[in-house]
């Protein structure tokens, strides 16, 4: 059984590695529409993505090597992934890096659907004054981008395929069209604000990242009550999950979670008291950004206080329980 010196359990939520664009992530005037992007297939991990996720597993091992004893095995890990090749392959590579082995591991499934209540609440937010301000903030360049892409741009969501298409072109070393150079910063800002809109309201946070956070909190609570063999929880998911989790914790700031961006929540026991600590690695180059979790000030908060605060925030927005895939939020 795993023995950790100070930390009882770890909860790591990570976005998948570098991927190719989806078929939908293009535009009519895209000069690289016939490019195969290395023959990986749409939405699949690239070689760089595989390398990044394996190195991420090694990085986790370095970060927590002093917490593990030599008998740390896969039986001490609960590995959870959404049902996409890129997330499942990413998680396998993280585990390979963590254990220095080339094995295939059994994975648990993580739901990836947005509940209807969230979608309706978000539509209502878009119609609000705050939501309209978001559209108006970026509408000035809609016609310019529409002219050069051949796509109809009427809202900020219409910029998503343009952003990802250009991002993929750059990652594959393709020369970007001249017209796009003047809107690179604009598109990055728009995507960051779009993600911020997904978590703009307490109601949205409960229905978006609250589901994953509740599972983590339940596992933390269970470990406090009865320490378990599973002490390392790995969730392989998408940029939306990272944003949603940070939003549910009320610490999201405008940005687009990059490949291998992660949030780490640690449960510690010092003497007879339990504490929670958070870390974030949000940049693709592996830069550690602890200020992203500034609500915890990178200090250990008493676990009971933290659990009570977060659960209270999630519960106070609705009078009755909501369900997603049969599970109460």
PDB file of C-alpha atoms in Angstrom, residues 2-189:
ATOM      1  CA  UNK A   2       1.246   3.492  -0.841  1.00  0.00           C
ATOM      2  CA  UNK A   3       2.503   5.606   2.062  1.00  0.00           C
ATOM      3  CA  UNK A   4       2.847   9.370   1.631  1.00  0.00           C
ATOM      4  CA  UNK A   5       4.903  11.374   4.103  1.00  0.00           C
ATOM      5  CA  UNK A   6       2.620  14.394   4.405  1.00  0.00           C
ATOM      6  CA  UNK A   7       0.054  14.208   1.642  1.00  0.00           C
ATOM      7  CA  UNK A   8      -2.741  11.671   1.893  1.00  0.00           C
ATOM      8  CA  UNK A   9      -4.029  11.976  -1.660  1.00  0.00           C
ATOM      9  CA  UNK A  10      -3.540  13.875  -4.919  1.00  0.00           C
ATOM     10  CA  UNK A  11      -6.137  14.955  -7.486  1.00  0.00           C
ATOM     11  CA  UNK A  12      -4.680  15.882 -10.877  1.00  0.00           C
ATOM     12  CA  UNK A  13      -6.906  17.201 -13.657  1.00  0.00           C
ATOM     13  CA  UNK A  14      -5.018  17.657 -16.931  1.00  0.00           C
ATOM     14  CA  UNK A  15      -5.873  18.647 -20.470  1.00  0.00           C
ATOM     15  CA  UNK A  16      -4.778  16.278 -23.255  1.00  0.00           C
ATOM     16  CA  UNK A  17      -1.664  16.871 -25.346  1.00  0.00           C
ATOM     17  CA  UNK A  18      -1.204  18.627 -28.675  1.00  0.00           C
ATOM     18  CA  UNK A  19      -3.731  17.551 -31.278  1.00  0.00           C
ATOM     19  CA  UNK A  20      -4.601  18.032 -34.917  1.00  0.00           C
ATOM     20  CA  UNK A  21      -7.589  20.251 -35.805  1.00  0.00           C
ATOM     21  CA  UNK A  22     -11.084  18.875 -36.192  1.00  0.00           C
ATOM     22  CA  UNK A  23     -12.756  18.806 -39.589  1.00  0.00           C
ATOM     23  CA  UNK A  24     -14.987  21.638 -38.345  1.00  0.00           C
ATOM     24  CA  UNK A  25     -11.983  23.768 -37.352  1.00  0.00           C
ATOM     25  CA  UNK A  26     -11.396  25.393 -40.695  1.00  0.00           C
ATOM     26  CA  UNK A  27     -12.898  28.062 -42.941  1.00  0.00           C
ATOM     27  CA  UNK A  28     -13.782  28.277 -46.655  1.00  0.00           C
ATOM     28  CA  UNK A  29     -10.758  30.360 -47.670  1.00  0.00           C
ATOM     29  CA  UNK A  30      -8.273  28.342 -45.611  1.00  0.00           C
ATOM     30  CA  UNK A  31      -5.250  27.844 -47.868  1.00  0.00           C
ATOM     31  CA  UNK A  32      -4.321  24.593 -46.094  1.00  0.00           C
ATOM     32  CA  UNK A  33      -7.674  22.828 -46.340  1.00  0.00           C
ATOM     33  CA  UNK A  34      -6.035  19.897 -48.130  1.00  0.00           C
ATOM     34  CA  UNK A  35      -3.188  19.526 -45.624  1.00  0.00           C
ATOM     35  CA  UNK A  36      -3.311  16.205 -43.748  1.00  0.00           C
ATOM     36  CA  UNK A  37      -1.387  17.455 -40.690  1.00  0.00           C
ATOM     37  CA  UNK A  38       1.009  14.538 -40.673  1.00  0.00           C
ATOM     38  CA  UNK A  39      -1.650  11.923 -41.354  1.00  0.00           C
ATOM     39  CA  UNK A  40      -2.706  11.692 -37.704  1.00  0.00           C
ATOM     40  CA  UNK A  41      -6.413  12.073 -38.380  1.00  0.00           C
ATOM     41  CA  UNK A  42      -8.649  14.883 -37.112  1.00  0.00           C
ATOM     42  CA  UNK A  43      -8.567  15.639 -33.392  1.00  0.00           C
ATOM     43  CA  UNK A  44      -5.807  13.104 -32.654  1.00  0.00           C
ATOM     44  CA  UNK A  45      -2.619  13.410 -30.608  1.00  0.00           C
ATOM     45  CA  UNK A  46       0.474  14.470 -32.516  1.00  0.00           C
ATOM     46  CA  UNK A  47       4.006  13.263 -31.788  1.00  0.00           C
ATOM     47  CA  UNK A  48       4.563  16.492 -29.867  1.00  0.00           C
ATOM     48  CA  UNK A  49       1.404  15.795 -27.873  1.00  0.00           C
ATOM     49  CA  UNK A  50       2.610  12.294 -27.026  1.00  0.00           C
ATOM     50  CA  UNK A  51       5.988  13.623 -25.931  1.00  0.00           C
ATOM     51  CA  UNK A  52       4.399  16.351 -23.835  1.00  0.00           C
ATOM     52  CA  UNK A  53       2.094  13.984 -21.943  1.00  0.00           C
ATOM     53  CA  UNK A  54       4.837  11.438 -21.256  1.00  0.00           C
ATOM     54  CA  UNK A  55       7.008  14.240 -19.902  1.00  0.00           C
ATOM     55  CA  UNK A  56       4.069  15.458 -17.827  1.00  0.00           C
ATOM     56  CA  UNK A  57       3.910  12.046 -16.155  1.00  0.00           C
ATOM     57  CA  UNK A  58       7.635  12.259 -15.446  1.00  0.00           C
ATOM     58  CA  UNK A  59       7.149  15.761 -14.082  1.00  0.00           C
ATOM     59  CA  UNK A  60       4.479  14.519 -11.675  1.00  0.00           C
ATOM     60  CA  UNK A  61       6.863  11.824 -10.520  1.00  0.00           C
ATOM     61  CA  UNK A  62       9.580  14.416  -9.859  1.00  0.00           C
ATOM     62  CA  UNK A  63       7.164  16.733  -8.059  1.00  0.00           C
ATOM     63  CA  UNK A  64       5.926  14.020  -5.715  1.00  0.00           C
ATOM     64  CA  UNK A  65       8.775  11.501  -5.637  1.00  0.00           C
ATOM     65  CA  UNK A  66       9.495  12.283  -1.995  1.00  0.00           C
ATOM     66  CA  UNK A  67       5.887  11.497  -1.128  1.00  0.00           C
ATOM     67  CA  UNK A  68       5.907   7.985  -2.612  1.00  0.00           C
ATOM     68  CA  UNK A  69       7.562   4.849  -1.433  1.00  0.00           C
ATOM     69  CA  UNK A  70       8.977   2.206  -3.760  1.00  0.00           C
ATOM     70  CA  UNK A  71       5.815   0.091  -3.631  1.00  0.00           C
ATOM     71  CA  UNK A  72       3.737   2.797  -5.341  1.00  0.00           C
ATOM     72  CA  UNK A  73       1.895   0.955  -8.155  1.00  0.00           C
ATOM     73  CA  UNK A  74      -0.993   1.418 -10.558  1.00  0.00           C
ATOM     74  CA  UNK A  75      -3.303  -0.027  -7.891  1.00  0.00           C
ATOM     75  CA  UNK A  76      -2.816   3.225  -5.998  1.00  0.00           C
ATOM     76  CA  UNK A  77      -4.047   5.267  -8.973  1.00  0.00           C
ATOM     77  CA  UNK A  78      -7.547   5.902 -10.251  1.00  0.00           C
ATOM     78  CA  UNK A  79      -7.158   6.945 -13.897  1.00  0.00           C
ATOM     79  CA  UNK A  80     -10.204   8.600 -15.466  1.00  0.00           C
ATOM     80  CA  UNK A  81     -10.641   9.859 -19.044  1.00  0.00           C
ATOM     81  CA  UNK A  82     -13.319  11.169 -21.357  1.00  0.00           C
ATOM     82  CA  UNK A  83     -14.232   8.896 -24.264  1.00  0.00           C
ATOM     83  CA  UNK A  84     -11.912  10.439 -26.856  1.00  0.00           C
ATOM     84  CA  UNK A  85      -8.752   8.917 -28.279  1.00  0.00           C
ATOM     85  CA  UNK A  86      -6.691  12.019 -27.506  1.00  0.00           C
ATOM     86  CA  UNK A  87      -7.616  12.031 -23.805  1.00  0.00           C
ATOM     87  CA  UNK A  88      -7.279   8.264 -23.371  1.00  0.00           C
ATOM     88  CA  UNK A  89      -3.926   8.162 -25.149  1.00  0.00           C
ATOM     89  CA  UNK A  90      -2.767  11.187 -23.162  1.00  0.00           C
ATOM     90  CA  UNK A  91      -3.613   9.454 -19.898  1.00  0.00           C
ATOM     91  CA  UNK A  92      -1.832   6.241 -20.916  1.00  0.00           C
ATOM     92  CA  UNK A  93       1.276   8.300 -21.675  1.00  0.00           C
ATOM     93  CA  UNK A  94       1.064  10.147 -18.348  1.00  0.00           C
ATOM     94  CA  UNK A  95       0.924   6.780 -16.585  1.00  0.00           C
ATOM     95  CA  UNK A  96       3.856   5.496 -18.655  1.00  0.00           C
ATOM     96  CA  UNK A  97       5.876   8.531 -17.582  1.00  0.00           C
ATOM     97  CA  UNK A  98       4.785   8.169 -13.974  1.00  0.00           C
ATOM     98  CA  UNK A  99       5.804   4.512 -13.750  1.00  0.00           C
ATOM     99  CA  UNK A 100       8.617   4.453 -16.363  1.00  0.00           C
ATOM    100  CA  UNK A 101       6.814   1.603 -18.102  1.00  0.00           C
ATOM    101  CA  UNK A 102       5.338   1.033 -21.548  1.00  0.00           C
ATOM    102  CA  UNK A 103       2.084  -0.585 -20.455  1.00  0.00           C
ATOM    103  CA  UNK A 104      -1.609  -0.231 -21.313  1.00  0.00           C
ATOM    104  CA  UNK A 105      -3.732   0.517 -18.274  1.00  0.00           C
ATOM    105  CA  UNK A 106      -7.444   0.175 -17.591  1.00  0.00           C
ATOM    106  CA  UNK A 107      -9.205   3.554 -17.469  1.00  0.00           C
ATOM    107  CA  UNK A 108     -12.442   4.783 -15.934  1.00  0.00           C
ATOM    108  CA  UNK A 109     -14.831   6.882 -18.012  1.00  0.00           C
ATOM    109  CA  UNK A 110     -15.534  10.579 -17.374  1.00  0.00           C
ATOM    110  CA  UNK A 111     -18.784  12.039 -18.820  1.00  0.00           C
ATOM    111  CA  UNK A 112     -18.259  14.880 -21.285  1.00  0.00           C
ATOM    112  CA  UNK A 113     -21.783  16.126 -21.928  1.00  0.00           C
ATOM    113  CA  UNK A 114     -23.175  19.512 -20.951  1.00  0.00           C
ATOM    114  CA  UNK A 115     -26.486  19.204 -19.160  1.00  0.00           C
ATOM    115  CA  UNK A 116     -29.505  20.953 -20.753  1.00  0.00           C
ATOM    116  CA  UNK A 117     -29.875  23.222 -17.719  1.00  0.00           C
ATOM    117  CA  UNK A 118     -26.365  24.578 -18.247  1.00  0.00           C
ATOM    118  CA  UNK A 119     -26.991  25.206 -21.932  1.00  0.00           C
ATOM    119  CA  UNK A 120     -30.221  27.068 -21.190  1.00  0.00           C
ATOM    120  CA  UNK A 121     -28.590  29.129 -18.433  1.00  0.00           C
ATOM    121  CA  UNK A 122     -25.724  30.055 -20.754  1.00  0.00           C
ATOM    122  CA  UNK A 123     -28.136  31.159 -23.482  1.00  0.00           C
ATOM    123  CA  UNK A 124     -29.839  33.394 -20.932  1.00  0.00           C
ATOM    124  CA  UNK A 125     -26.459  34.809 -19.930  1.00  0.00           C
ATOM    125  CA  UNK A 126     -25.644  35.609 -23.563  1.00  0.00           C
ATOM    126  CA  UNK A 127     -28.857  37.636 -23.775  1.00  0.00           C
ATOM    127  CA  UNK A 128     -28.026  39.582 -20.620  1.00  0.00           C
ATOM    128  CA  UNK A 129     -26.343  42.992 -20.636  1.00  0.00           C
ATOM    129  CA  UNK A 130     -23.057  41.422 -19.570  1.00  0.00           C
ATOM    130  CA  UNK A 131     -23.291  38.818 -22.314  1.00  0.00           C
ATOM    131  CA  UNK A 132     -24.055  41.449 -24.947  1.00  0.00           C
ATOM    132  CA  UNK A 133     -21.038  43.470 -23.837  1.00  0.00           C
ATOM    133  CA  UNK A 134     -18.837  40.478 -24.618  1.00  0.00           C
ATOM    134  CA  UNK A 135     -20.112  40.333 -28.204  1.00  0.00           C
ATOM    135  CA  UNK A 136     -19.840  44.092 -28.662  1.00  0.00           C
ATOM    136  CA  UNK A 137     -16.279  44.060 -27.339  1.00  0.00           C
ATOM    137  CA  UNK A 138     -15.123  42.004 -30.338  1.00  0.00           C
ATOM    138  CA  UNK A 139     -17.673  42.855 -33.029  1.00  0.00           C
ATOM    139  CA  UNK A 140     -15.460  45.531 -34.589  1.00  0.00           C
ATOM    140  CA  UNK A 141     -13.334  42.955 -36.428  1.00  0.00           C
ATOM    141  CA  UNK A 142     -16.110  40.515 -37.355  1.00  0.00           C
ATOM    142  CA  UNK A 143     -16.464  41.894 -40.887  1.00  0.00           C
ATOM    143  CA  UNK A 144     -12.677  41.926 -41.468  1.00  0.00           C
ATOM    144  CA  UNK A 145     -12.297  38.291 -40.428  1.00  0.00           C
ATOM    145  CA  UNK A 146     -15.416  37.264 -42.335  1.00  0.00           C
ATOM    146  CA  UNK A 147     -14.049  38.857 -45.515  1.00  0.00           C
ATOM    147  CA  UNK A 148     -10.751  36.975 -45.302  1.00  0.00           C
ATOM    148  CA  UNK A 149     -12.067  33.610 -44.127  1.00  0.00           C
ATOM    149  CA  UNK A 150     -15.312  33.334 -46.079  1.00  0.00           C
ATOM    150  CA  UNK A 151     -17.100  32.447 -42.826  1.00  0.00           C
ATOM    151  CA  UNK A 152     -20.069  34.304 -41.434  1.00  0.00           C
ATOM    152  CA  UNK A 153     -18.959  35.881 -38.150  1.00  0.00           C
ATOM    153  CA  UNK A 154     -21.797  37.220 -36.024  1.00  0.00           C
ATOM    154  CA  UNK A 155     -20.782  36.210 -32.492  1.00  0.00           C
ATOM    155  CA  UNK A 156     -17.666  35.366 -30.531  1.00  0.00           C
ATOM    156  CA  UNK A 157     -18.278  31.596 -30.868  1.00  0.00           C
ATOM    157  CA  UNK A 158     -17.866  31.943 -34.649  1.00  0.00           C
ATOM    158  CA  UNK A 159     -14.230  32.861 -34.003  1.00  0.00           C
ATOM    159  CA  UNK A 160     -13.462  29.492 -32.378  1.00  0.00           C
ATOM    160  CA  UNK A 161     -12.740  27.476 -35.575  1.00  0.00           C
ATOM    161  CA  UNK A 162     -10.707  30.393 -36.964  1.00  0.00           C
ATOM    162  CA  UNK A 163      -8.585  30.541 -33.821  1.00  0.00           C
ATOM    163  CA  UNK A 164      -7.952  26.782 -33.696  1.00  0.00           C
ATOM    164  CA  UNK A 165      -7.260  26.539 -37.418  1.00  0.00           C
ATOM    165  CA  UNK A 166      -4.595  29.251 -37.278  1.00  0.00           C
ATOM    166  CA  UNK A 167      -3.182  27.799 -34.058  1.00  0.00           C
ATOM    167  CA  UNK A 168      -2.802  24.373 -35.689  1.00  0.00           C
ATOM    168  CA  UNK A 169      -1.175  25.888 -38.771  1.00  0.00           C
ATOM    169  CA  UNK A 170       1.386  27.617 -36.575  1.00  0.00           C
ATOM    170  CA  UNK A 171       2.060  24.465 -34.529  1.00  0.00           C
ATOM    171  CA  UNK A 172       2.731  22.491 -37.725  1.00  0.00           C
ATOM    172  CA  UNK A 173       5.145  25.145 -38.985  1.00  0.00           C
ATOM    173  CA  UNK A 174       2.884  26.398 -41.771  1.00  0.00           C
ATOM    174  CA  UNK A 175       3.130  30.019 -42.839  1.00  0.00           C
ATOM    175  CA  UNK A 176       0.185  32.013 -41.548  1.00  0.00           C
ATOM    176  CA  UNK A 177      -1.783  34.146 -44.025  1.00  0.00           C
ATOM    177  CA  UNK A 178      -0.845  37.820 -43.937  1.00  0.00           C
ATOM    178  CA  UNK A 179      -4.352  38.959 -43.018  1.00  0.00           C
ATOM    179  CA  UNK A 180      -4.240  36.942 -39.789  1.00  0.00           C
ATOM    180  CA  UNK A 181      -1.142  38.585 -38.343  1.00  0.00           C
ATOM    181  CA  UNK A 182      -3.003  41.691 -37.228  1.00  0.00           C
ATOM    182  CA  UNK A 183      -5.666  39.703 -35.354  1.00  0.00           C
ATOM    183  CA  UNK A 184      -3.562  37.124 -33.484  1.00  0.00           C
ATOM    184  CA  UNK A 185      -3.722  38.981 -30.175  1.00  0.00           C
ATOM    185  CA  UNK A 186      -7.376  39.817 -30.773  1.00  0.00           C
ATOM    186  CA  UNK A 187      -8.296  36.150 -31.296  1.00  0.00           C
ATOM    187  CA  UNK A 188      -6.365  35.020 -28.222  1.00  0.00           C
ATOM    188  CA  UNK A 189      -8.113  37.642 -26.110  1.00  0.00           C
TER     189      UNK A 189
END
